[in-house]
CSV table of C-alpha atoms in Angstrom, one decimal:
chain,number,residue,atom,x,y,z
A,21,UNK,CA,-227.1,124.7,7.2
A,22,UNK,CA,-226.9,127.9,5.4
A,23,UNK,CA,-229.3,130.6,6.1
A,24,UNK,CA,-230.9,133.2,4.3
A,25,UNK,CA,-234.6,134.9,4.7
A,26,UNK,CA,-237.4,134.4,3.1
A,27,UNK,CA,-240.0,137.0,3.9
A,28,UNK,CA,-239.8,138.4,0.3
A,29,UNK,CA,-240.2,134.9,-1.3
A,30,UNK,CA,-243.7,136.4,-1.9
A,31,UNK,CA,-246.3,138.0,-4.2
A,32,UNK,CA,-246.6,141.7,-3.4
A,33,UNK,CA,-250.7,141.9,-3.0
A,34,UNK,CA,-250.3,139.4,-0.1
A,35,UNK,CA,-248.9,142.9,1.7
A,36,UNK,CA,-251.4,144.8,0.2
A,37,UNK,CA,-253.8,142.7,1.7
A,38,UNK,CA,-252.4,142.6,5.0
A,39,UNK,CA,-252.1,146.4,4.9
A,40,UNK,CA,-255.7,147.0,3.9
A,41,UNK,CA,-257.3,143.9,6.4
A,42,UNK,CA,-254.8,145.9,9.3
A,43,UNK,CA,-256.8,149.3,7.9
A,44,UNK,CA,-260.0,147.4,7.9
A,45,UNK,CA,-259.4,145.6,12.0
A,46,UNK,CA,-259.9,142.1,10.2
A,47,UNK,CA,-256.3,141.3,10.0
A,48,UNK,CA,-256.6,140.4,13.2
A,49,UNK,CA,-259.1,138.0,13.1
A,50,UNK,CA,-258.4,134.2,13.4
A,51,UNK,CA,-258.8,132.3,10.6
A,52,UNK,CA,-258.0,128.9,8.8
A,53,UNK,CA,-256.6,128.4,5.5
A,54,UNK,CA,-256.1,124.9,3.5
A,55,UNK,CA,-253.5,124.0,0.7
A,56,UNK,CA,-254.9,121.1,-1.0
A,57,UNK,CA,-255.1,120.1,-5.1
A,58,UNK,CA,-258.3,120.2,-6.9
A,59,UNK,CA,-257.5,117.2,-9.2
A,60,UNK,CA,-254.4,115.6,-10.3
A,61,UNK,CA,-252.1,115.8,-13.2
A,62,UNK,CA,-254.3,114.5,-16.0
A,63,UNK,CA,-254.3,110.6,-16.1
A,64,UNK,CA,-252.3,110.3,-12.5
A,65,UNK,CA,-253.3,107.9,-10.2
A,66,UNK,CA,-251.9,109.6,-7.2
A,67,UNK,CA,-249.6,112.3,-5.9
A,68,UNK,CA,-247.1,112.6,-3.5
A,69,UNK,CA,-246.7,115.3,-0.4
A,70,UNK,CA,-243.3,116.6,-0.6
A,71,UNK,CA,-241.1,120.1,0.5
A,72,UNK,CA,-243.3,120.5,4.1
A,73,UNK,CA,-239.7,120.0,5.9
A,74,UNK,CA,-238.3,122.8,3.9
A,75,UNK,CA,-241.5,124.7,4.8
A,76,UNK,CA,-240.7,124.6,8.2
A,77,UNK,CA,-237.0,124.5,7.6
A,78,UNK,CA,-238.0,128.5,6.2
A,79,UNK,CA,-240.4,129.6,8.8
A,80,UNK,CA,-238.4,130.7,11.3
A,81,UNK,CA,-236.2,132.6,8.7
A,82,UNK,CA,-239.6,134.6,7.8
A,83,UNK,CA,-238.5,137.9,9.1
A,84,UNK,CA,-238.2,141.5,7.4
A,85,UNK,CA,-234.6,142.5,8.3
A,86,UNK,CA,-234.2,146.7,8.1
A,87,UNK,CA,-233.2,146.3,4.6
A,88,UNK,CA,-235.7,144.4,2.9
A,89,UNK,CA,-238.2,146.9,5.4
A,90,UNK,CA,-236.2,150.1,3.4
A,91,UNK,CA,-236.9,148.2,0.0
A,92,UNK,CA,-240.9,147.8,0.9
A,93,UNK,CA,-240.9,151.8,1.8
A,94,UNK,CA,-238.3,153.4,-1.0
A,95,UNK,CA,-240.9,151.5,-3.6
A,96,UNK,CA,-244.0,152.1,-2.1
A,97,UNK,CA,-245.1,148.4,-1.6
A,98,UNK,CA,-246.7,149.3,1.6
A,99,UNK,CA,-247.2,152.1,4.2
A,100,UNK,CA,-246.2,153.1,7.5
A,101,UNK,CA,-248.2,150.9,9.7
A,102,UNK,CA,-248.1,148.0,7.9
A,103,UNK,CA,-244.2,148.4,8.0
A,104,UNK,CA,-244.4,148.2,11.7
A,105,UNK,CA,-246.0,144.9,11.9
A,106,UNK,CA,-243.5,143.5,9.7
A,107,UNK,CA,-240.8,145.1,11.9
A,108,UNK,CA,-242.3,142.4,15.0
A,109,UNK,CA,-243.7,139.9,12.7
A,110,UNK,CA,-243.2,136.5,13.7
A,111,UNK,CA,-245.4,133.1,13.1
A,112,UNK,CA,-247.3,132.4,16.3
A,113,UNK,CA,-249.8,130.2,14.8
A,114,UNK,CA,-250.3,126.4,14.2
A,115,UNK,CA,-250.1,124.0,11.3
A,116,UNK,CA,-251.3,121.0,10.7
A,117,UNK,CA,-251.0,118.4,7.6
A,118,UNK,CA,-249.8,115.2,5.8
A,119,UNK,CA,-247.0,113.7,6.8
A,120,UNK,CA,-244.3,114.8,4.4
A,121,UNK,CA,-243.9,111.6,1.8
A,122,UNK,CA,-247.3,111.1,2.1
A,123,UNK,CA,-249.4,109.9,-1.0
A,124,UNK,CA,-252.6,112.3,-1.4
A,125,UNK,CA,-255.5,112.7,-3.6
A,126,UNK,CA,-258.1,115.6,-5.2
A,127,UNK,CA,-259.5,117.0,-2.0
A,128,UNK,CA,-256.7,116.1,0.3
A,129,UNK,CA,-256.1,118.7,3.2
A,130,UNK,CA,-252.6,119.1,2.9
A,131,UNK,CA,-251.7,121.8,5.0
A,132,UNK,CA,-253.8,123.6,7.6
A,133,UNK,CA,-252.8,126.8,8.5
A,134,UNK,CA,-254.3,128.6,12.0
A,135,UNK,CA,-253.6,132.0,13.1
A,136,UNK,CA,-254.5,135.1,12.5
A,137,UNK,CA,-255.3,136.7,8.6
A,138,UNK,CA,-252.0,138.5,8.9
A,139,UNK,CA,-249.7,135.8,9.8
A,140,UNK,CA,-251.6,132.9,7.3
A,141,UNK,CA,-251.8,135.6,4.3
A,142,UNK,CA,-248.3,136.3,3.9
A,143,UNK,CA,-247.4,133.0,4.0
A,144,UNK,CA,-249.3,132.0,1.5
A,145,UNK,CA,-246.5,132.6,-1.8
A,146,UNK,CA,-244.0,130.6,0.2
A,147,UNK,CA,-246.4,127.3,1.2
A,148,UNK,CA,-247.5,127.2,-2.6
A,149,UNK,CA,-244.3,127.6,-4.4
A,150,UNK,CA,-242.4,125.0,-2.3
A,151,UNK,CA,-245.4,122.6,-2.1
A,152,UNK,CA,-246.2,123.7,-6.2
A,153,UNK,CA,-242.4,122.4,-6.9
A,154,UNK,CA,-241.2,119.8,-4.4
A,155,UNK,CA,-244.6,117.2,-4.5
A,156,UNK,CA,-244.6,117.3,-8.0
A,157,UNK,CA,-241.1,116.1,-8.4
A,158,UNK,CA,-241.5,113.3,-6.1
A,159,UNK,CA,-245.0,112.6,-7.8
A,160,UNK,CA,-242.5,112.4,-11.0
A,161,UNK,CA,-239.7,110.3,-8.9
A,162,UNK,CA,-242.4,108.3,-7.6
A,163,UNK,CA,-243.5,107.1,-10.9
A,164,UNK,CA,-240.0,106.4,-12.1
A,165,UNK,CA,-238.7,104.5,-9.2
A,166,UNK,CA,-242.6,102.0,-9.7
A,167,UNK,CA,-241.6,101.8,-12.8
A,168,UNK,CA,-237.4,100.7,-12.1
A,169,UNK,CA,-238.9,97.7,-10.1
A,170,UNK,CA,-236.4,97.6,-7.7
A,171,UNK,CA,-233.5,98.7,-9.5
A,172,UNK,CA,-231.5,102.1,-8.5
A,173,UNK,CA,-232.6,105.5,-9.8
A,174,UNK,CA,-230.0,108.6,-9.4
A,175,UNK,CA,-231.0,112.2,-9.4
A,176,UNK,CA,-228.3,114.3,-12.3
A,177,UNK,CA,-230.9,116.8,-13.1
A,178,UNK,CA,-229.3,119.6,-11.4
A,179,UNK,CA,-227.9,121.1,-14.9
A,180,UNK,CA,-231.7,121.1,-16.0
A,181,UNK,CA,-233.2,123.3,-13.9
A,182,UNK,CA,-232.7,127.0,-11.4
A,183,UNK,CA,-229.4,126.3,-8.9
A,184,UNK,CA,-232.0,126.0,-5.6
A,185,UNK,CA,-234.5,124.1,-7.6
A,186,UNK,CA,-231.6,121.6,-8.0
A,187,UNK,CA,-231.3,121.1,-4.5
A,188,UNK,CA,-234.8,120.9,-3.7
A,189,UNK,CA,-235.8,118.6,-6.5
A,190,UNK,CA,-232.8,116.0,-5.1
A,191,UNK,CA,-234.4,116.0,-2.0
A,192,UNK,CA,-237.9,115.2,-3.3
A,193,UNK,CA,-236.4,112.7,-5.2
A,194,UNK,CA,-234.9,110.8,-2.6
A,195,UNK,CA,-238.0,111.0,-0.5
A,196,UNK,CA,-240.2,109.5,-3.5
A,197,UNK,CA,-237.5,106.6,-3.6
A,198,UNK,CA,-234.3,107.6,-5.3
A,199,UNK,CA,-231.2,106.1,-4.1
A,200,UNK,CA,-228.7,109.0,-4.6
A,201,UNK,CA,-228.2,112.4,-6.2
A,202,UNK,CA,-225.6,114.5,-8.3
A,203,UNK,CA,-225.9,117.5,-6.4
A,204,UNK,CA,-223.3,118.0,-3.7
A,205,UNK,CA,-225.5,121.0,-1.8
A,206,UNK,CA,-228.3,118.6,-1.4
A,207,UNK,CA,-226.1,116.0,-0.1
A,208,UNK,CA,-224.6,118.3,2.2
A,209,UNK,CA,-227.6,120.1,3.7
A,210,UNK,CA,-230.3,116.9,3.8
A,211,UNK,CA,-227.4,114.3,4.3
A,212,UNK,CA,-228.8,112.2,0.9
A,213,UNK,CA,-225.4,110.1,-0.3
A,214,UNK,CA,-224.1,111.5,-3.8
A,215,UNK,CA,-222.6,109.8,-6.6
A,216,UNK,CA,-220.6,111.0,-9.9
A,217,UNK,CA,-218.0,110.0,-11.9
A,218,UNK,CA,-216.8,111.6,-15.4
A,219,UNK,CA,-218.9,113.4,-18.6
A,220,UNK,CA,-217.9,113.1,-22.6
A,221,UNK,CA,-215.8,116.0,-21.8
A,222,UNK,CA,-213.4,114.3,-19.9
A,223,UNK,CA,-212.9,111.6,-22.4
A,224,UNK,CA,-212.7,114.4,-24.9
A,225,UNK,CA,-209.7,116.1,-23.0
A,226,UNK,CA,-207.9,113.5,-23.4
A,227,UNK,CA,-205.7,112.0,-26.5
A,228,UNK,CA,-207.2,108.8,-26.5
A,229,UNK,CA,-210.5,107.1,-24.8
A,230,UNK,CA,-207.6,104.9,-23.3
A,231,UNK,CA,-205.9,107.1,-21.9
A,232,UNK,CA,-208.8,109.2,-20.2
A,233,UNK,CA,-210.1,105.6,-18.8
A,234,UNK,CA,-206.7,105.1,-17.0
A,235,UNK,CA,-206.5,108.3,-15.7
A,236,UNK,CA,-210.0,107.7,-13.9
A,237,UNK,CA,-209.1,104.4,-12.7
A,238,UNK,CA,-205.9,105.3,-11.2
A,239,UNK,CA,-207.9,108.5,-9.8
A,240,UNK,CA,-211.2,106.9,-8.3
A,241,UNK,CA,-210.3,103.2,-8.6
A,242,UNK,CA,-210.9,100.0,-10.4
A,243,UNK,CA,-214.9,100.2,-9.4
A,244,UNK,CA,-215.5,103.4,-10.9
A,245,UNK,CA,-218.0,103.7,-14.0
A,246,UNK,CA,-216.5,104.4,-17.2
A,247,UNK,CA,-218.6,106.1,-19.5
A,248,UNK,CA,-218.2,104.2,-22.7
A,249,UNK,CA,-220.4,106.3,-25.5
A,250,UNK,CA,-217.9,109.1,-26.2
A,251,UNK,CA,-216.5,107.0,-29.8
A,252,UNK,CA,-218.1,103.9,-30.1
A,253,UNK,CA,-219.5,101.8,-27.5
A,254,UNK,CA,-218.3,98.5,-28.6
A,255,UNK,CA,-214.5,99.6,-28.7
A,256,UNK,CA,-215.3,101.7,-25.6
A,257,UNK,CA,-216.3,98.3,-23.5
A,258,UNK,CA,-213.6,96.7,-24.7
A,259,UNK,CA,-210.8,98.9,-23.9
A,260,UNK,CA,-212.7,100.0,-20.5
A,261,UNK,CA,-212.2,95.9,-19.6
A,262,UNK,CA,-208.5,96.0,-20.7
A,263,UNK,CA,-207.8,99.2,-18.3
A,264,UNK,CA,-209.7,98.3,-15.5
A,265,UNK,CA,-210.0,94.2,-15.7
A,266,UNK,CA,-213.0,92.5,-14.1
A,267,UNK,CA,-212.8,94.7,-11.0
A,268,UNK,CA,-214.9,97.5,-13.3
A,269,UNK,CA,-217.4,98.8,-11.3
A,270,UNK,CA,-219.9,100.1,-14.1
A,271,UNK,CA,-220.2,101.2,-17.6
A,272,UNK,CA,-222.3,104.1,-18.6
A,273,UNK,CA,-224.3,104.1,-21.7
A,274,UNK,CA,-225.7,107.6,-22.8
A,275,UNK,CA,-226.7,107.8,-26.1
A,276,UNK,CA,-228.7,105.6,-29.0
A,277,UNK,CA,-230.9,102.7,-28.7
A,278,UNK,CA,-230.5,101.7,-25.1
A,279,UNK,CA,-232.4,98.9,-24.9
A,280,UNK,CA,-230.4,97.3,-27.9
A,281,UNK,CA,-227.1,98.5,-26.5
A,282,UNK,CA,-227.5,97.6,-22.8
A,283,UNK,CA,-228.5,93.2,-24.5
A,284,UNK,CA,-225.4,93.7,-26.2
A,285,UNK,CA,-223.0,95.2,-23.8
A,286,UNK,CA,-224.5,92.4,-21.2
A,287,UNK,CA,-223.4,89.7,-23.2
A,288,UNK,CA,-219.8,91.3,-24.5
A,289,UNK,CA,-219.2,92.1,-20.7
A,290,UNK,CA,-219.9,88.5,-19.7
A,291,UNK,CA,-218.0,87.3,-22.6
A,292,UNK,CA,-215.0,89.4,-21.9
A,293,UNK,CA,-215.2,87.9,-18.2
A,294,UNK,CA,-216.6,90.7,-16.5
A,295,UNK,CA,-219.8,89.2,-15.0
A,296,UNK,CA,-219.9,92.0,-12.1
A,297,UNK,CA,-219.8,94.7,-14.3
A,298,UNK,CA,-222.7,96.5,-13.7
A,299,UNK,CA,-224.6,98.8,-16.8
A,300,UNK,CA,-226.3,102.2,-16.2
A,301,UNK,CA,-228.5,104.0,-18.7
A,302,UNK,CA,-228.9,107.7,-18.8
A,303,UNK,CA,-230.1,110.0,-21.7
A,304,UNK,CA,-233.0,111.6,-21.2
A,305,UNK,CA,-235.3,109.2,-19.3
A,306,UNK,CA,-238.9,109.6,-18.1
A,307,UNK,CA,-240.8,106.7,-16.2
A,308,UNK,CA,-241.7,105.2,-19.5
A,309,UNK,CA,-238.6,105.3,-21.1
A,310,UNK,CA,-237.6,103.3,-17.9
A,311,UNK,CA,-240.8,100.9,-18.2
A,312,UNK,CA,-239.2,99.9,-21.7
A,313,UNK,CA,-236.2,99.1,-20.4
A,314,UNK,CA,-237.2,96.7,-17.8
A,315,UNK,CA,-236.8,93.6,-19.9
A,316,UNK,CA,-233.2,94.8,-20.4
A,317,UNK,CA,-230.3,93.6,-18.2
A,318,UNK,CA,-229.8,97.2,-16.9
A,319,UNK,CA,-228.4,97.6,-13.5
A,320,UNK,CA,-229.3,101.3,-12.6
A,321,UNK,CA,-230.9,104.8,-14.4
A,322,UNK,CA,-229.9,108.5,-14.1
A,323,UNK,CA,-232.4,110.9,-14.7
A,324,UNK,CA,-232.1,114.8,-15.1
A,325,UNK,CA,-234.5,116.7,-17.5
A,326,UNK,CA,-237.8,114.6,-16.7
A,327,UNK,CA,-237.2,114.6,-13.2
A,328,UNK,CA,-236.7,118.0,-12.5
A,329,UNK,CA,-239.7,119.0,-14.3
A,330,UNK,CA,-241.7,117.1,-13.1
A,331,UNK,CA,-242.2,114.9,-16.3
A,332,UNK,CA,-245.1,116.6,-17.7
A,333,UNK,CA,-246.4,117.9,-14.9
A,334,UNK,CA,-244.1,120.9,-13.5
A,335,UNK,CA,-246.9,122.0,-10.5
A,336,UNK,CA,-249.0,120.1,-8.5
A,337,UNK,CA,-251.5,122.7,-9.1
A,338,UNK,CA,-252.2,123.0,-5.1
A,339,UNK,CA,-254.1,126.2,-3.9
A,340,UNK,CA,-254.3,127.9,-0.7
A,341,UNK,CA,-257.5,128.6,0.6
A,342,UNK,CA,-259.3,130.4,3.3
A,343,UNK,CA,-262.4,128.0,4.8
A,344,UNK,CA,-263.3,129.6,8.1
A,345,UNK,CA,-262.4,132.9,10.2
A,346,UNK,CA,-263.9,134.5,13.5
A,347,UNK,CA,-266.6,137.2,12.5
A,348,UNK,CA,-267.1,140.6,13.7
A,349,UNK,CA,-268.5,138.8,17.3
A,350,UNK,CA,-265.5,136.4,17.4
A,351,UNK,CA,-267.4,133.4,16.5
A,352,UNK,CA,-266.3,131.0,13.8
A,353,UNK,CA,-268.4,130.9,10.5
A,354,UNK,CA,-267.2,128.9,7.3
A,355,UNK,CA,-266.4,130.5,4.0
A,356,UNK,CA,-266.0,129.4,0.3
A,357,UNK,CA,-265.2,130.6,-3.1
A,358,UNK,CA,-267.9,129.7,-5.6
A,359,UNK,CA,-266.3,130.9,-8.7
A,360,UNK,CA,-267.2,128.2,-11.5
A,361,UNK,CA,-264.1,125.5,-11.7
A,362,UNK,CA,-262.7,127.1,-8.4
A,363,UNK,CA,-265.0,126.3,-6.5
A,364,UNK,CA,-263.9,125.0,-2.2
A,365,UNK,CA,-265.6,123.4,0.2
A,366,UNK,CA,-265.6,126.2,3.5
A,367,UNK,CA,-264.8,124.5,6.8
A,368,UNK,CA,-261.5,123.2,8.6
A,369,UNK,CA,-261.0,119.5,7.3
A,370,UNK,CA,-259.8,116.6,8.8
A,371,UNK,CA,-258.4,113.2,7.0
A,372,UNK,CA,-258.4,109.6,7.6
A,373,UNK,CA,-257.3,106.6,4.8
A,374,UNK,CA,-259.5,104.0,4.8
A,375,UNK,CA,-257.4,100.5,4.8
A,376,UNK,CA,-259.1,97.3,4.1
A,377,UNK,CA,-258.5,94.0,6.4
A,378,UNK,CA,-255.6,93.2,3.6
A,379,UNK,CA,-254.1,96.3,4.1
A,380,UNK,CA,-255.0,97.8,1.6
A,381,UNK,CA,-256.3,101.6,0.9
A,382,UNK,CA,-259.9,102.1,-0.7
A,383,UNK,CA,-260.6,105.8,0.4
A,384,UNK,CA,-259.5,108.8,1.0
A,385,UNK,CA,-262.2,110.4,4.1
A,386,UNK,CA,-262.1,113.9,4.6
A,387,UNK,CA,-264.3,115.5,7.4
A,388,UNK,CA,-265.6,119.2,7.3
A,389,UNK,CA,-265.5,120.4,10.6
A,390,UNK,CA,-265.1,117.2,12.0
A,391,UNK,CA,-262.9,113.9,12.1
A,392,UNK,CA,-265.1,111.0,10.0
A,393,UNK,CA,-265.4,108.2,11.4
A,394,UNK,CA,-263.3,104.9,11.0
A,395,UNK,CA,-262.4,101.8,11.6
A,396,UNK,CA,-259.2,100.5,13.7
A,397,UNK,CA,-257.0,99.9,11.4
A,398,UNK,CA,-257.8,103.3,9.6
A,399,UNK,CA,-255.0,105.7,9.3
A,400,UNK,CA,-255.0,109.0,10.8
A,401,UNK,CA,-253.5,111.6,8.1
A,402,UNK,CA,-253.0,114.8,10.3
A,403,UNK,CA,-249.6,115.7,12.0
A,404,UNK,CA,-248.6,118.7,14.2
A,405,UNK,CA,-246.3,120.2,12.0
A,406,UNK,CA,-246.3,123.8,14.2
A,407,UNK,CA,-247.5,124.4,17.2
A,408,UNK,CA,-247.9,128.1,18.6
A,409,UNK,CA,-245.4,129.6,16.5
A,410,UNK,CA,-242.5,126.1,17.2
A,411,UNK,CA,-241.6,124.0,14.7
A,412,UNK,CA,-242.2,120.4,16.0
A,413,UNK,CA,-239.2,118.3,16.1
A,414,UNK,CA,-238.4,115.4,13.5
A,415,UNK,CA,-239.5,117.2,10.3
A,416,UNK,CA,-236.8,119.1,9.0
A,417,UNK,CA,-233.4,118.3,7.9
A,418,UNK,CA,-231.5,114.6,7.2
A,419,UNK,CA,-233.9,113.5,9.6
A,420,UNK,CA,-236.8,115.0,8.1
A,421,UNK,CA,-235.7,113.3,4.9
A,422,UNK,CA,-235.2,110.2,6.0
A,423,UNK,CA,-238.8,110.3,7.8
A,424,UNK,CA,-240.5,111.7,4.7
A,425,UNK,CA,-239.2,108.7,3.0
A,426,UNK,CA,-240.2,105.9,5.3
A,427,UNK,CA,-243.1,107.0,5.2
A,428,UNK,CA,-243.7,107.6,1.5
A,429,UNK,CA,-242.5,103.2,1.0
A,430,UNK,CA,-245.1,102.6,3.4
A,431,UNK,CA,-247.6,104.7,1.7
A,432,UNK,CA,-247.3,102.8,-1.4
A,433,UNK,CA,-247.3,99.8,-0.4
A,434,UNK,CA,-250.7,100.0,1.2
A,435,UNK,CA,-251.9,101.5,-2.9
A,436,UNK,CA,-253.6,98.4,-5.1
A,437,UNK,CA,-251.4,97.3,-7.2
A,438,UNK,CA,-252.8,99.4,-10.1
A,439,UNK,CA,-251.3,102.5,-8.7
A,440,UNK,CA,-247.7,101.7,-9.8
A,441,UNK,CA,-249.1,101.0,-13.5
A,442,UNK,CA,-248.3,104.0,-15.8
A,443,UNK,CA,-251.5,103.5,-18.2
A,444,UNK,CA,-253.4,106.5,-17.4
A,445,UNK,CA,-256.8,106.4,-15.3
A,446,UNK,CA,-258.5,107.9,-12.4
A,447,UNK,CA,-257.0,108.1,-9.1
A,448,UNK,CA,-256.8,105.1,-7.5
A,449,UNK,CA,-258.9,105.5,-5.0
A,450,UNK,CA,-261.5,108.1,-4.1
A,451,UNK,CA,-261.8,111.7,-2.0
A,452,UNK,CA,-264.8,111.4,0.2
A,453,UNK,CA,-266.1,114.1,1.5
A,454,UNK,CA,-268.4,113.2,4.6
A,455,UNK,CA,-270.6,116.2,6.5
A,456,UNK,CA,-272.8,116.3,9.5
């Protein structure tokens, strides 16, 4: 995989900070911060954990070379000494969290960071922007793929959005359920399988829609998709079933009515004897544009725009906050921030999912300073992600993907089956937070 650091992936007072708490002794101190979400996207009933592999996947790569050191002094960013504890820096703390994949709620302790202030402050820009971006794209993906009902959704968003955002928001994608991508980085780095055939402009190039269609058959073979939009669709079916017989993989419809089109194409398909010809819709879906297309004989979807911004909802609005840190005699004392609509609850939390005897989830328990009680066939929500300063093993990578989206099926499946409706309502089952 290719390489590149991320130390300056970060907001510039969280070395300010650090150089004033170094000034003031309390850098030192250990503390405990949380990256949870205070609510949900307005009207969501859940959200989904997604970009903790490429969290850890940039840890170790958090490390101020001598020339992003030279670029903090020439501009003054910070002084002297705080330059020589980025010279040595390196994560020796702990983290704990949701399984990536994982569904979570208001409240939910996603991410538990342990260490000292330093170490947990300066990570903080770099937990929130990939956490922000990755979990709500899957929480998007996740939606979409409920509302496919079993039929194949492909990432082609990668045109829509910043060239590394691309490759993060395939990945999220696939973990939330999508069965491929567009983007060729992502496939190489995460192992996800890629797809793609031809755009408008390749049927433009060419002197006639014929002509382009045999060149892409004799290219990629009689089970490619041919898209069949460019002129008009009728003739475009027709002539894609004379070039490539009734070995043709696909057709693509992009553009108008697609509900209409995709009745219409189904039965002038079957009547022209291709009855394995598959039919994929693209142009600009969201999760409802897909809901109305259920009753249609469509095969498979392609989303882009909606995807990749997380239809509607571009952040998961997740914060990172501190909850507890030694005090000047080393003991641990809980903290908060009471600032009206900001408000967190101080203390190191701990998370179990309540599951009914039919399997099914009814809460979400979270436990300040403590783990709440439950039953047996409660689900334990906290993973070692980090342990002293090492990455744990099966959380990064194809693997990691692969992992994350086991376990985000599994995760659903235990919802009610109001979860996967896309009417809007609470979430769909409660945070609660138990004490002492």
């Amino acid at each position: 995989m290719r390489q590149q650091p991320t130390s300056l992936f970060t907001d510039h007072y969280e070395l300010t900070m650090l150089q004033a708490s170094l000034r003031s002794g309390a850098a030192h101190r250990r503390s405990v911060f949380e990256a949870f979400s205070r609510r949900l996207p307005e009207g969501r009933r859940y959200g989904v954990v997604a970009g903790t592999g490429r969290i850890l996947e940039a840890l170790p790569r958090f490390r101020f070379s001598m020339e992003e050191l030279d670029f903090l002094a020439d501009n003054g960013v910070v002084d002297d000494p705080t330059l020589d504890f980025l010279r040595e820096f390196r994560f020796t703390g702990s983290i704990h969290g949701y399984a990536e994949g994982e569904l979570y709620f208001p409240q939910s302790p996603l991410l538990t960071v342990e260490s000292t202030f330093a170490e947990a402050c300066i990570l903080e820009t770099l937990i929130l922007s990939i956490l922000n971006h990755d979990s709500a794209i899957a929480s998007a993906a996740s939606r979409m793929v409920a509302a496919a009902h079993g039929r194949p959704c492909v990432e082609m968003g990668s045109r829509r959005t910043q060239e590394e955002s691309a490759v993060a928001a395939a990945r999220a994608a696939v973990i939330a359920g999508f069965g491929s991508t567009s983007n060729l980085e992502a496939g190489f780095r995460y192992g996800l399988p890629t797809v793609g055939t031809a755009a408008h402009s390749f049927t433009l190039l060419h002197d006639s829609e014929r002509a382009a269609f045999e060149a892409q058959v004799a290219s990629l073979g009689r089970d490619t998709t041919l898209l069949v939009d460019t002129y008009d669709v009728e003739e475009g079916v027709r002539t894609a079933v004379e070039v490539a017989g009734p070995e043709l993989g696909a057709v693509r419809l992009d553009s108008g009515d697609l509900v209409d089109q995709a009745r219409w194409v189904r039965v002038l398909l079957d009547d022209l004897g291709n009855h394995n010809t598959r039919i994929m819709v693209t142009s600009d879906l969201d999760e409802y544009a897909i809901a109305a297309l259920q009753s249609a004989p469509v095969d498979a979807y392609g989303v882009g725009t909606s995807l990749v911004t997380g239809s509607g909802a571009p952040t998961a609005s997740m914060v990172y906050k501190l909850v507890s840190r030694q005090n000047e005699s080393g003991e641990f004392v809980d903290v908060a921030k009471a600032a009206k609509n900001k408000a967190s609850v101080g203390g190191r939390k701990l998370a179990v999912r309540q599951i009914n005897e039919r399997g099914r989830a009814t809460a979400e328990l979270v436990g300040v300073g403590f783990r709440p009680e439950a039953d047996s066939n409660d689900r334990e929500l906290i993973v070692p992600l980090v342990l002293d300063g090492e990455v744990q093993p099966g959380f990064t990578g194809p693997e990691g993907v692969r992992r994350a989206a086991e376990r985000h099926q599994a995760s659903v499946q235990e919802l009610p089956g109001i979860a996967r409706k896309l009417q809007k309502g609470e979430p769909v089952i409660p945070t609660e937070l138990v004490t002492r």
